[in-house]
mmCIF file of N, CA, C and O in Angstrom:
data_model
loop_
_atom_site.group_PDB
_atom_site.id
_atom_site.type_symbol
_atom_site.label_atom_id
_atom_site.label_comp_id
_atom_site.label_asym_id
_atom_site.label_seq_id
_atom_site.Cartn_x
_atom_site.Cartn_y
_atom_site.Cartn_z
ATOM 1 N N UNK A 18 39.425 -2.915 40.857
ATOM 2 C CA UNK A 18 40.844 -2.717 40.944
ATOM 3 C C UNK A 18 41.351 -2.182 39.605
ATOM 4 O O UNK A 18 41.422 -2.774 38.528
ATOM 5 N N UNK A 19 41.640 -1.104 39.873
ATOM 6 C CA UNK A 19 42.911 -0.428 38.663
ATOM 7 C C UNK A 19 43.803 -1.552 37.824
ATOM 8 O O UNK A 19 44.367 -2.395 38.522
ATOM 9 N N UNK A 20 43.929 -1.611 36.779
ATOM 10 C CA UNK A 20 45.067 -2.061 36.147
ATOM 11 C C UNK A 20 46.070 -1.187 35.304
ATOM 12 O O UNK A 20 45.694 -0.408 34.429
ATOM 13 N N UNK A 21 47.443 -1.405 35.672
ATOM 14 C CA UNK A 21 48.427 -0.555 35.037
ATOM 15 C C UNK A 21 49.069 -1.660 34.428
ATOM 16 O O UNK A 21 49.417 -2.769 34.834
ATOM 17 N N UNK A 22 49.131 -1.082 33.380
ATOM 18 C CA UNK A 22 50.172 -2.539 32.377
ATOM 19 C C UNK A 22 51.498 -1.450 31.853
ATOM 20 O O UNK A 22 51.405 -0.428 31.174
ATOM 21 N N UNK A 23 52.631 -2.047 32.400
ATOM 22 C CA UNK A 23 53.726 -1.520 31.834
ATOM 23 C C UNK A 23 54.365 -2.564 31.046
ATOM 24 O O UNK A 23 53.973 -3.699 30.775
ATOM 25 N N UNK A 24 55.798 -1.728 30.628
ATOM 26 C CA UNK A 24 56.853 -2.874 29.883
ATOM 27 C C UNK A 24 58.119 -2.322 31.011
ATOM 28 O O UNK A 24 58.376 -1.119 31.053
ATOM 29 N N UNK A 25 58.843 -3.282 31.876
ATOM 30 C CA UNK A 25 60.490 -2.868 32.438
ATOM 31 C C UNK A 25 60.936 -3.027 30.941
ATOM 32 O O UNK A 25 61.241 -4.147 30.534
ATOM 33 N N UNK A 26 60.965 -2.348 30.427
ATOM 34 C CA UNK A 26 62.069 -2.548 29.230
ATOM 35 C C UNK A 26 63.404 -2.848 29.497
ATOM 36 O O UNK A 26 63.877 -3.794 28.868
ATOM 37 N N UNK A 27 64.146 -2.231 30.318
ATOM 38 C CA UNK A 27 65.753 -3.103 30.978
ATOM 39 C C UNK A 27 65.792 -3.955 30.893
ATOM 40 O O UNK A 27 66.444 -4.636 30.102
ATOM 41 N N UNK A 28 64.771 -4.371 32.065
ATOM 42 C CA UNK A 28 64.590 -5.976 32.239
ATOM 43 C C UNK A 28 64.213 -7.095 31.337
ATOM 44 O O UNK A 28 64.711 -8.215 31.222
ATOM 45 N N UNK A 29 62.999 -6.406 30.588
ATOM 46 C CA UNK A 29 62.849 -7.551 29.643
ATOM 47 C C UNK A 29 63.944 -7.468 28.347
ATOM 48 O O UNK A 29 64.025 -8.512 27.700
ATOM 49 N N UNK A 30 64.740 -6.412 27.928
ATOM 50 C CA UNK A 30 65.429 -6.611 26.839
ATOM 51 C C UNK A 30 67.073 -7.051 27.373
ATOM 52 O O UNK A 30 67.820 -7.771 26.711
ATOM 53 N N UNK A 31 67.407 -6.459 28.669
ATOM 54 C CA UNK A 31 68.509 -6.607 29.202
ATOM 55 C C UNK A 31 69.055 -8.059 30.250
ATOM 56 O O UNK A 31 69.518 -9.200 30.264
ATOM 57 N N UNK A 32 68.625 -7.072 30.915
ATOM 58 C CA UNK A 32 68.703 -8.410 32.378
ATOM 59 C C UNK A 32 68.127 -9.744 32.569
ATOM 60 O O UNK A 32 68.127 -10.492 33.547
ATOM 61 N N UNK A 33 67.548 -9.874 31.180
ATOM 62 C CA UNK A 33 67.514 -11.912 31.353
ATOM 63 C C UNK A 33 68.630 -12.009 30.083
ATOM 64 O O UNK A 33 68.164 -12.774 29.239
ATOM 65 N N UNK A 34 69.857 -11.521 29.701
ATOM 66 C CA UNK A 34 70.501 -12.265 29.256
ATOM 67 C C UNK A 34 71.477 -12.737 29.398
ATOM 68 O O UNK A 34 72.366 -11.980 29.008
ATOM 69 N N UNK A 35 72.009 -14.073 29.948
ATOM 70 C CA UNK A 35 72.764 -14.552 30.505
ATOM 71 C C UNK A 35 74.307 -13.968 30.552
ATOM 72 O O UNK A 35 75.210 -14.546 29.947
ATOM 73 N N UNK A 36 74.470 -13.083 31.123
ATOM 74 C CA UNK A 36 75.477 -12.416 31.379
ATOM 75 C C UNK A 36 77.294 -12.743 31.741
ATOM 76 O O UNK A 36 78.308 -12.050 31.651
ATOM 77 N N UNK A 37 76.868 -14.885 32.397
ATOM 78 C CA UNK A 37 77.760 -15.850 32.526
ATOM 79 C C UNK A 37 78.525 -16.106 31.380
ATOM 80 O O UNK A 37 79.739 -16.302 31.315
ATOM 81 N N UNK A 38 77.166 -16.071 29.920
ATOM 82 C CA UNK A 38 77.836 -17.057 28.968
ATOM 83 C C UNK A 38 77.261 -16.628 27.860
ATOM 84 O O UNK A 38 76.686 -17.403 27.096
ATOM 85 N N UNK A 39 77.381 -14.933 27.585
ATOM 86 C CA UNK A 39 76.973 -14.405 26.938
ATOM 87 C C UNK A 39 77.857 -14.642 25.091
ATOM 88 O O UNK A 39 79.049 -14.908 24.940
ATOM 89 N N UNK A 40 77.189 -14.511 24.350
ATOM 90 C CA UNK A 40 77.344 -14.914 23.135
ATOM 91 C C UNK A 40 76.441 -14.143 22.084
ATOM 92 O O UNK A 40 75.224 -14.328 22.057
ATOM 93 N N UNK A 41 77.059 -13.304 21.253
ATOM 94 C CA UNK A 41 76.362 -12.125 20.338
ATOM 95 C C UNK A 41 75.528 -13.239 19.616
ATOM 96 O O UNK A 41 75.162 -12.736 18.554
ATOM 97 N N UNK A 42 75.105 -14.399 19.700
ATOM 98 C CA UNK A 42 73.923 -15.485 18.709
ATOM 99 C C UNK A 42 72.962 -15.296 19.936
ATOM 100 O O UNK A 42 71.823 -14.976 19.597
ATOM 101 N N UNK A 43 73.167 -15.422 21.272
ATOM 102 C CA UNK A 43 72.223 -15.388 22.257
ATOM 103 C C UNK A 43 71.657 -13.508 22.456
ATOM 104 O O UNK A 43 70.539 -13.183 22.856
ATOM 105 N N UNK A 44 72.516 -12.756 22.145
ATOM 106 C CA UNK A 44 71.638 -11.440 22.383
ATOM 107 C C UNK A 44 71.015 -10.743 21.230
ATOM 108 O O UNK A 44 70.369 -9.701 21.123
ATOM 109 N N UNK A 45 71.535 -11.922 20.159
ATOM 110 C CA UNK A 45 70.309 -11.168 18.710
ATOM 111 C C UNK A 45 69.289 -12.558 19.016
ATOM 112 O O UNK A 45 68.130 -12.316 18.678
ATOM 113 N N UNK A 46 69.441 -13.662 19.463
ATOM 114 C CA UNK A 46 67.928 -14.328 19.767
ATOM 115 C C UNK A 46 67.530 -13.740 20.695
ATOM 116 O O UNK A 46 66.499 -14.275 21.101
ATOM 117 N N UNK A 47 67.798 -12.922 21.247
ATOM 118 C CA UNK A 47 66.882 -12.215 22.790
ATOM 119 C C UNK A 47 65.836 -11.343 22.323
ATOM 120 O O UNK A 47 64.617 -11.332 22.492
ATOM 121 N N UNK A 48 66.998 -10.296 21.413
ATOM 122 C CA UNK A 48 66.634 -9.565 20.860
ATOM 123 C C UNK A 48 65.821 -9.645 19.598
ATOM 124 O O UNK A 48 65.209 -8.664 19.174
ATOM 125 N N UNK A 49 65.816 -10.660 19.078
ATOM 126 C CA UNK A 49 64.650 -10.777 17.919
ATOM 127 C C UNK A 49 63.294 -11.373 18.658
ATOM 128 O O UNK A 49 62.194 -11.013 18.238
ATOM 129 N N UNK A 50 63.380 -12.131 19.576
ATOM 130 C CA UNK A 50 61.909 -12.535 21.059
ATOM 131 C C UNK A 50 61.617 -11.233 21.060
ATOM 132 O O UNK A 50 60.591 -10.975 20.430
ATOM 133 N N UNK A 51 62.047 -10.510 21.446
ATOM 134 C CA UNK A 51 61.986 -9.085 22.175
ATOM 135 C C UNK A 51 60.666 -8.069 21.145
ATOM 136 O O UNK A 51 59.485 -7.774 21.323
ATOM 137 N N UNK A 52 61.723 -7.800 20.032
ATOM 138 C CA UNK A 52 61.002 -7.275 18.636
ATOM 139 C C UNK A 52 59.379 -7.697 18.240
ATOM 140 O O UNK A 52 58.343 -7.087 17.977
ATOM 141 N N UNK A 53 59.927 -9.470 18.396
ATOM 142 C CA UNK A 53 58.199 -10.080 17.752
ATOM 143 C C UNK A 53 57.153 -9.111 18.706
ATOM 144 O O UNK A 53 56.221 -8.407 18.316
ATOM 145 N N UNK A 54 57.861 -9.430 20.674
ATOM 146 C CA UNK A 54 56.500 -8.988 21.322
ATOM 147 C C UNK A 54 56.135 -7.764 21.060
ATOM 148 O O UNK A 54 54.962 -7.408 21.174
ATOM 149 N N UNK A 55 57.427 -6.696 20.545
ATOM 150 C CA UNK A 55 56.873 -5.800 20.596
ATOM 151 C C UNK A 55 56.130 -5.243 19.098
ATOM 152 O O UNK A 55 55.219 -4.416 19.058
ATOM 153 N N UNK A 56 56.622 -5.764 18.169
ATOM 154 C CA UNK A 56 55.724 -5.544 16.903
ATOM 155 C C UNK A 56 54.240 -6.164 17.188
ATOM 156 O O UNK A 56 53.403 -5.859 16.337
ATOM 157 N N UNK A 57 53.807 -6.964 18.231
ATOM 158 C CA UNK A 57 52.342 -6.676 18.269
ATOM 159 C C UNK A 57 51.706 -5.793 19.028
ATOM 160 O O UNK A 57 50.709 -5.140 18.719
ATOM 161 N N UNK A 58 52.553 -5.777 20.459
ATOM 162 C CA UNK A 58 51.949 -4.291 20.990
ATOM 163 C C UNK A 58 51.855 -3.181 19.646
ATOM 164 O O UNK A 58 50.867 -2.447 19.662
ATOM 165 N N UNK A 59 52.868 -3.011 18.441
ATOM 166 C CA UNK A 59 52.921 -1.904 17.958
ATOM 167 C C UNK A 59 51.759 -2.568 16.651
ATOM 168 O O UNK A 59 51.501 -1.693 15.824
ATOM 169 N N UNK A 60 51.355 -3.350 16.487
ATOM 170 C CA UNK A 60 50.061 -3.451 15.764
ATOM 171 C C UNK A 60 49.130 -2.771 16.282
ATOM 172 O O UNK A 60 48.588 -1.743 15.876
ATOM 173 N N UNK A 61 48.944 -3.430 17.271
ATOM 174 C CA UNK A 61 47.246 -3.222 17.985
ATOM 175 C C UNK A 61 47.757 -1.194 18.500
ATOM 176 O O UNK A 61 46.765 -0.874 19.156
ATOM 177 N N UNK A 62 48.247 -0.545 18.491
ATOM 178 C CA UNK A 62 49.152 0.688 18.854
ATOM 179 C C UNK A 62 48.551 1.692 17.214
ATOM 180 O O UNK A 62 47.930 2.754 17.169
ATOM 181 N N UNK A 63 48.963 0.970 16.277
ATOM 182 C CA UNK A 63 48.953 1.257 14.778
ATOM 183 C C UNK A 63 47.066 1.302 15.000
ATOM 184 O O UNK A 63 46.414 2.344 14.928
ATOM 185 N N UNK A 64 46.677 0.396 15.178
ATOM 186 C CA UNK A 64 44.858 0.094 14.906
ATOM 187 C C UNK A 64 44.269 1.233 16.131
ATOM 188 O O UNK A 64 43.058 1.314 16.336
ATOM 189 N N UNK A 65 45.167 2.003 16.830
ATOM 190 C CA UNK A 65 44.129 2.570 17.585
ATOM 191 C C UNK A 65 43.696 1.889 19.140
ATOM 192 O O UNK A 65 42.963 2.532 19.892
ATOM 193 N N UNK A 66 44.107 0.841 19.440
ATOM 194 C CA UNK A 66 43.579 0.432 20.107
ATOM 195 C C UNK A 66 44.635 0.210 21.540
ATOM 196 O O UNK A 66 44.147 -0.401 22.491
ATOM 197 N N UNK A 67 45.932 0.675 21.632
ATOM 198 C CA UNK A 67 46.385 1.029 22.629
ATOM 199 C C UNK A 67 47.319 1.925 22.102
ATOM 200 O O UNK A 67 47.657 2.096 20.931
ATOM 201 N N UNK A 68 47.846 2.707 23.568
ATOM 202 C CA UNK A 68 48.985 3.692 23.537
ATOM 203 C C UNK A 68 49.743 3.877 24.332
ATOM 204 O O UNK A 68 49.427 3.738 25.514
ATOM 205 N N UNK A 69 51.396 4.367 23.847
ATOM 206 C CA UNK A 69 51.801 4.902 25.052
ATOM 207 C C UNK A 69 51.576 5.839 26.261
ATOM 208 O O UNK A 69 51.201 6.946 25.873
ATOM 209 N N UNK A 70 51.671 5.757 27.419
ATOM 210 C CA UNK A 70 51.634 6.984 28.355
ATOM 211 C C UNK A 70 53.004 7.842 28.160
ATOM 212 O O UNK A 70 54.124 7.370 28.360
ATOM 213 N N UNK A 71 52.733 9.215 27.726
ATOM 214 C CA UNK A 71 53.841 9.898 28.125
ATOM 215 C C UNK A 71 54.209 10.208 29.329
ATOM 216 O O UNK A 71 53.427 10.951 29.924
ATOM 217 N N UNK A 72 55.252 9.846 29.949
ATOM 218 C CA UNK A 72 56.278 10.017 31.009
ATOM 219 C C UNK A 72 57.470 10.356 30.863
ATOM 220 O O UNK A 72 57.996 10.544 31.960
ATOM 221 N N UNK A 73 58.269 10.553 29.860
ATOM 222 C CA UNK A 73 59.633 11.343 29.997
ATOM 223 C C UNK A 73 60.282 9.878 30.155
ATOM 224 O O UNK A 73 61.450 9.897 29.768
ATOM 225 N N UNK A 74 59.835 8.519 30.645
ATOM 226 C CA UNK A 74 61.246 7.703 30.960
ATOM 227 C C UNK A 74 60.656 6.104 29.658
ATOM 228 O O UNK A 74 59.665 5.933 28.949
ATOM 229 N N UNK A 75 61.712 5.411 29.900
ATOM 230 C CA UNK A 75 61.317 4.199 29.101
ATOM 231 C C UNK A 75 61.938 2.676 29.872
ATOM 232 O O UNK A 75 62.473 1.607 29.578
ATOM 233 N N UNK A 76 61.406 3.498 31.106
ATOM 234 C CA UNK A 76 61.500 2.318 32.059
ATOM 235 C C UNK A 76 60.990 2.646 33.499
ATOM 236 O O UNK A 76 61.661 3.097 34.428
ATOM 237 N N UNK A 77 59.480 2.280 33.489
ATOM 238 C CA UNK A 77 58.543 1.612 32.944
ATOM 239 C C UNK A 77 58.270 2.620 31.551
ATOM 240 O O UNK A 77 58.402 3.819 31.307
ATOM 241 N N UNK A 78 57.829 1.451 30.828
ATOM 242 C CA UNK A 78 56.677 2.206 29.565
ATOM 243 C C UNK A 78 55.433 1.844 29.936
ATOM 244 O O UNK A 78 55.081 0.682 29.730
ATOM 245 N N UNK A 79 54.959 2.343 30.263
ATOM 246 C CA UNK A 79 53.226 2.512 30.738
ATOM 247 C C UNK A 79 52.381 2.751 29.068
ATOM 248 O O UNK A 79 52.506 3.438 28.054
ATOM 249 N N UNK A 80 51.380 1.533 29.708
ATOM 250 C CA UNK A 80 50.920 1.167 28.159
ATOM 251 C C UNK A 80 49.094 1.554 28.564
ATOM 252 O O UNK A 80 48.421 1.020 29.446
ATOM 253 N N UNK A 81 48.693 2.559 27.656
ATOM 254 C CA UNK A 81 47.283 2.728 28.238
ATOM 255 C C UNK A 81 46.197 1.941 27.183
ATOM 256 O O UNK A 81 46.124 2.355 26.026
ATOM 257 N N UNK A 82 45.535 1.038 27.530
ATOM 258 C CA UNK A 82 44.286 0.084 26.997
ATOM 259 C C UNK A 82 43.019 1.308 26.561
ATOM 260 O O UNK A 82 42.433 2.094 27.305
ATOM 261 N N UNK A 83 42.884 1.101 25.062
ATOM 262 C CA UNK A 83 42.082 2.130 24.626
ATOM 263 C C UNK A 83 40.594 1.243 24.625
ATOM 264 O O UNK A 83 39.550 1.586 25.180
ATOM 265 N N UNK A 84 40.842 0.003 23.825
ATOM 266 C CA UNK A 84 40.165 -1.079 23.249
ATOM 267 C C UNK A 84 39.851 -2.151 24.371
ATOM 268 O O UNK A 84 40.649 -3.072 24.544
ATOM 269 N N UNK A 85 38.735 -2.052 25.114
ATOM 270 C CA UNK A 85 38.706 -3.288 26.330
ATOM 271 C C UNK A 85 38.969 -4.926 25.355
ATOM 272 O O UNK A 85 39.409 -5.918 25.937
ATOM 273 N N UNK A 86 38.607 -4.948 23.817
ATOM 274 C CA UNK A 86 38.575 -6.273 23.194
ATOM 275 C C UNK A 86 40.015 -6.528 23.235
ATOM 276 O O UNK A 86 40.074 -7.749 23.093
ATOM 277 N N UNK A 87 41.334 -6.042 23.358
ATOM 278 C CA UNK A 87 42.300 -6.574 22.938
ATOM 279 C C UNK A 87 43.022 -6.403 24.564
ATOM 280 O O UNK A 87 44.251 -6.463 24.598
ATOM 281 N N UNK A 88 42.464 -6.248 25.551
ATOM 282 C CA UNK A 88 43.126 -6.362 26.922
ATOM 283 C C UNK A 88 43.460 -7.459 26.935
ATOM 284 O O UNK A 88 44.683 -7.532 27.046
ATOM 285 N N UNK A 89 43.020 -8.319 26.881
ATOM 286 C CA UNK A 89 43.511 -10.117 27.349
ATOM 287 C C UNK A 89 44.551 -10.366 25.658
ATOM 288 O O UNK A 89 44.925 -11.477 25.283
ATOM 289 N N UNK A 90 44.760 -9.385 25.086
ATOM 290 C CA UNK A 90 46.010 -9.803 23.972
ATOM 291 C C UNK A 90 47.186 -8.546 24.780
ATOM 292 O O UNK A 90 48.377 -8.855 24.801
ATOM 293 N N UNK A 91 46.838 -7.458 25.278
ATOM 294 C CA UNK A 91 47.690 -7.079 25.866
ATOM 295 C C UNK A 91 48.836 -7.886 27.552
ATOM 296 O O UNK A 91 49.999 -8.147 27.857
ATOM 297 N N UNK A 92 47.680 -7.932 28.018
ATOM 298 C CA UNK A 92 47.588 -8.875 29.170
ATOM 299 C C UNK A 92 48.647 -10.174 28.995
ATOM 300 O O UNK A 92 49.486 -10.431 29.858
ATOM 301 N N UNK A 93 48.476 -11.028 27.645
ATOM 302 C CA UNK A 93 49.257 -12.064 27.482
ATOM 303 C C UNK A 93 50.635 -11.540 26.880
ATOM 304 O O UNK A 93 51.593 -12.293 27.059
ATOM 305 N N UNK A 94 50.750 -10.956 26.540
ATOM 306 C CA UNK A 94 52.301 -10.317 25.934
ATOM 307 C C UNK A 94 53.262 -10.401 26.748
ATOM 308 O O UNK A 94 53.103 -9.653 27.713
ATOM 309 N N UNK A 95 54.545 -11.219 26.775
ATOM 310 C CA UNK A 95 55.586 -11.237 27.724
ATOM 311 C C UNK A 95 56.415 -10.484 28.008
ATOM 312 O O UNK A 95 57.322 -10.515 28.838
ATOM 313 N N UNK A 96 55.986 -9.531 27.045
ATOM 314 C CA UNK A 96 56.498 -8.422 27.518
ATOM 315 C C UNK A 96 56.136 -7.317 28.644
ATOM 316 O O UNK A 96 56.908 -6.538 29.204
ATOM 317 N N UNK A 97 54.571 -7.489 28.838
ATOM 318 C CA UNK A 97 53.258 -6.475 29.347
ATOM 319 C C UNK A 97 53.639 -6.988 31.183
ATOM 320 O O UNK A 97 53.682 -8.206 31.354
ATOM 321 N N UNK A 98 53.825 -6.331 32.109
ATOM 322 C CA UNK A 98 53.413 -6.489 33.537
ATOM 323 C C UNK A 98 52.508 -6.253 34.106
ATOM 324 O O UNK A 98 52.172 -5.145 33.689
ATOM 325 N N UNK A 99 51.692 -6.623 34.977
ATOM 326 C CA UNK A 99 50.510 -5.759 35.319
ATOM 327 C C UNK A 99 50.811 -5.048 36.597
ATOM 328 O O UNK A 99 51.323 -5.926 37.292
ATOM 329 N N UNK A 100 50.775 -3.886 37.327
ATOM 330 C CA UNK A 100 50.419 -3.447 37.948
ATOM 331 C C UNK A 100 48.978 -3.320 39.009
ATOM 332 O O UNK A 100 48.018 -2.811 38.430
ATOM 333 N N UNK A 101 48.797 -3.613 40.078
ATOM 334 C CA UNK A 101 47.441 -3.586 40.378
ATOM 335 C C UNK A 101 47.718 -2.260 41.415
ATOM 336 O O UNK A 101 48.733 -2.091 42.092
ATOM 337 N N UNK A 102 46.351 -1.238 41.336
ATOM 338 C CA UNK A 102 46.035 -0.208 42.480
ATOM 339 C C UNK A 102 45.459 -0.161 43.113
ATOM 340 O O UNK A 102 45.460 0.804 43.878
#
């Protein structure tokens, strides 16, 4: 089975933030969660060992696994979805 690992970026930076009882302290803590996950995708990105897919959109960001050793660090990222084909 295929694996496609994207990011909904909307979704994960947007649409879980409580929109009821929103508070600019709750969307810079969203937003600093947000950053950490993605400064490690952009480590392991930096080392070579994954990349973006170009597609023209940034929702999905389609993330292509260069490095089979760091799949299960991609894989766990709460940011990462998997796709199956």
């Amino acid at each position: 089975m295929l694996k496609t690992y994207v990011i909904w970026w909307h979704s994960k930076f947007i649409d879980e933030i409580d929109m009821q009882t929103t508070r600019i302290a709750e969307i810079v803590d969203k937003t600093n969660k947000t950053l950490e996950s993605l400064k490690k995708l952009q480590k392991l990105e930096a080392a070579g060992k994954i990349r973006v897919k170009p597609t023209g959109s940034l929702n999905p960001i389609y993330l292509e696994v260069l490095d089979s050793s760091v799949e299960s660090e991609v894989r766990k990222n709460p940011l990462v979805e998997i796709l199956s084909k």
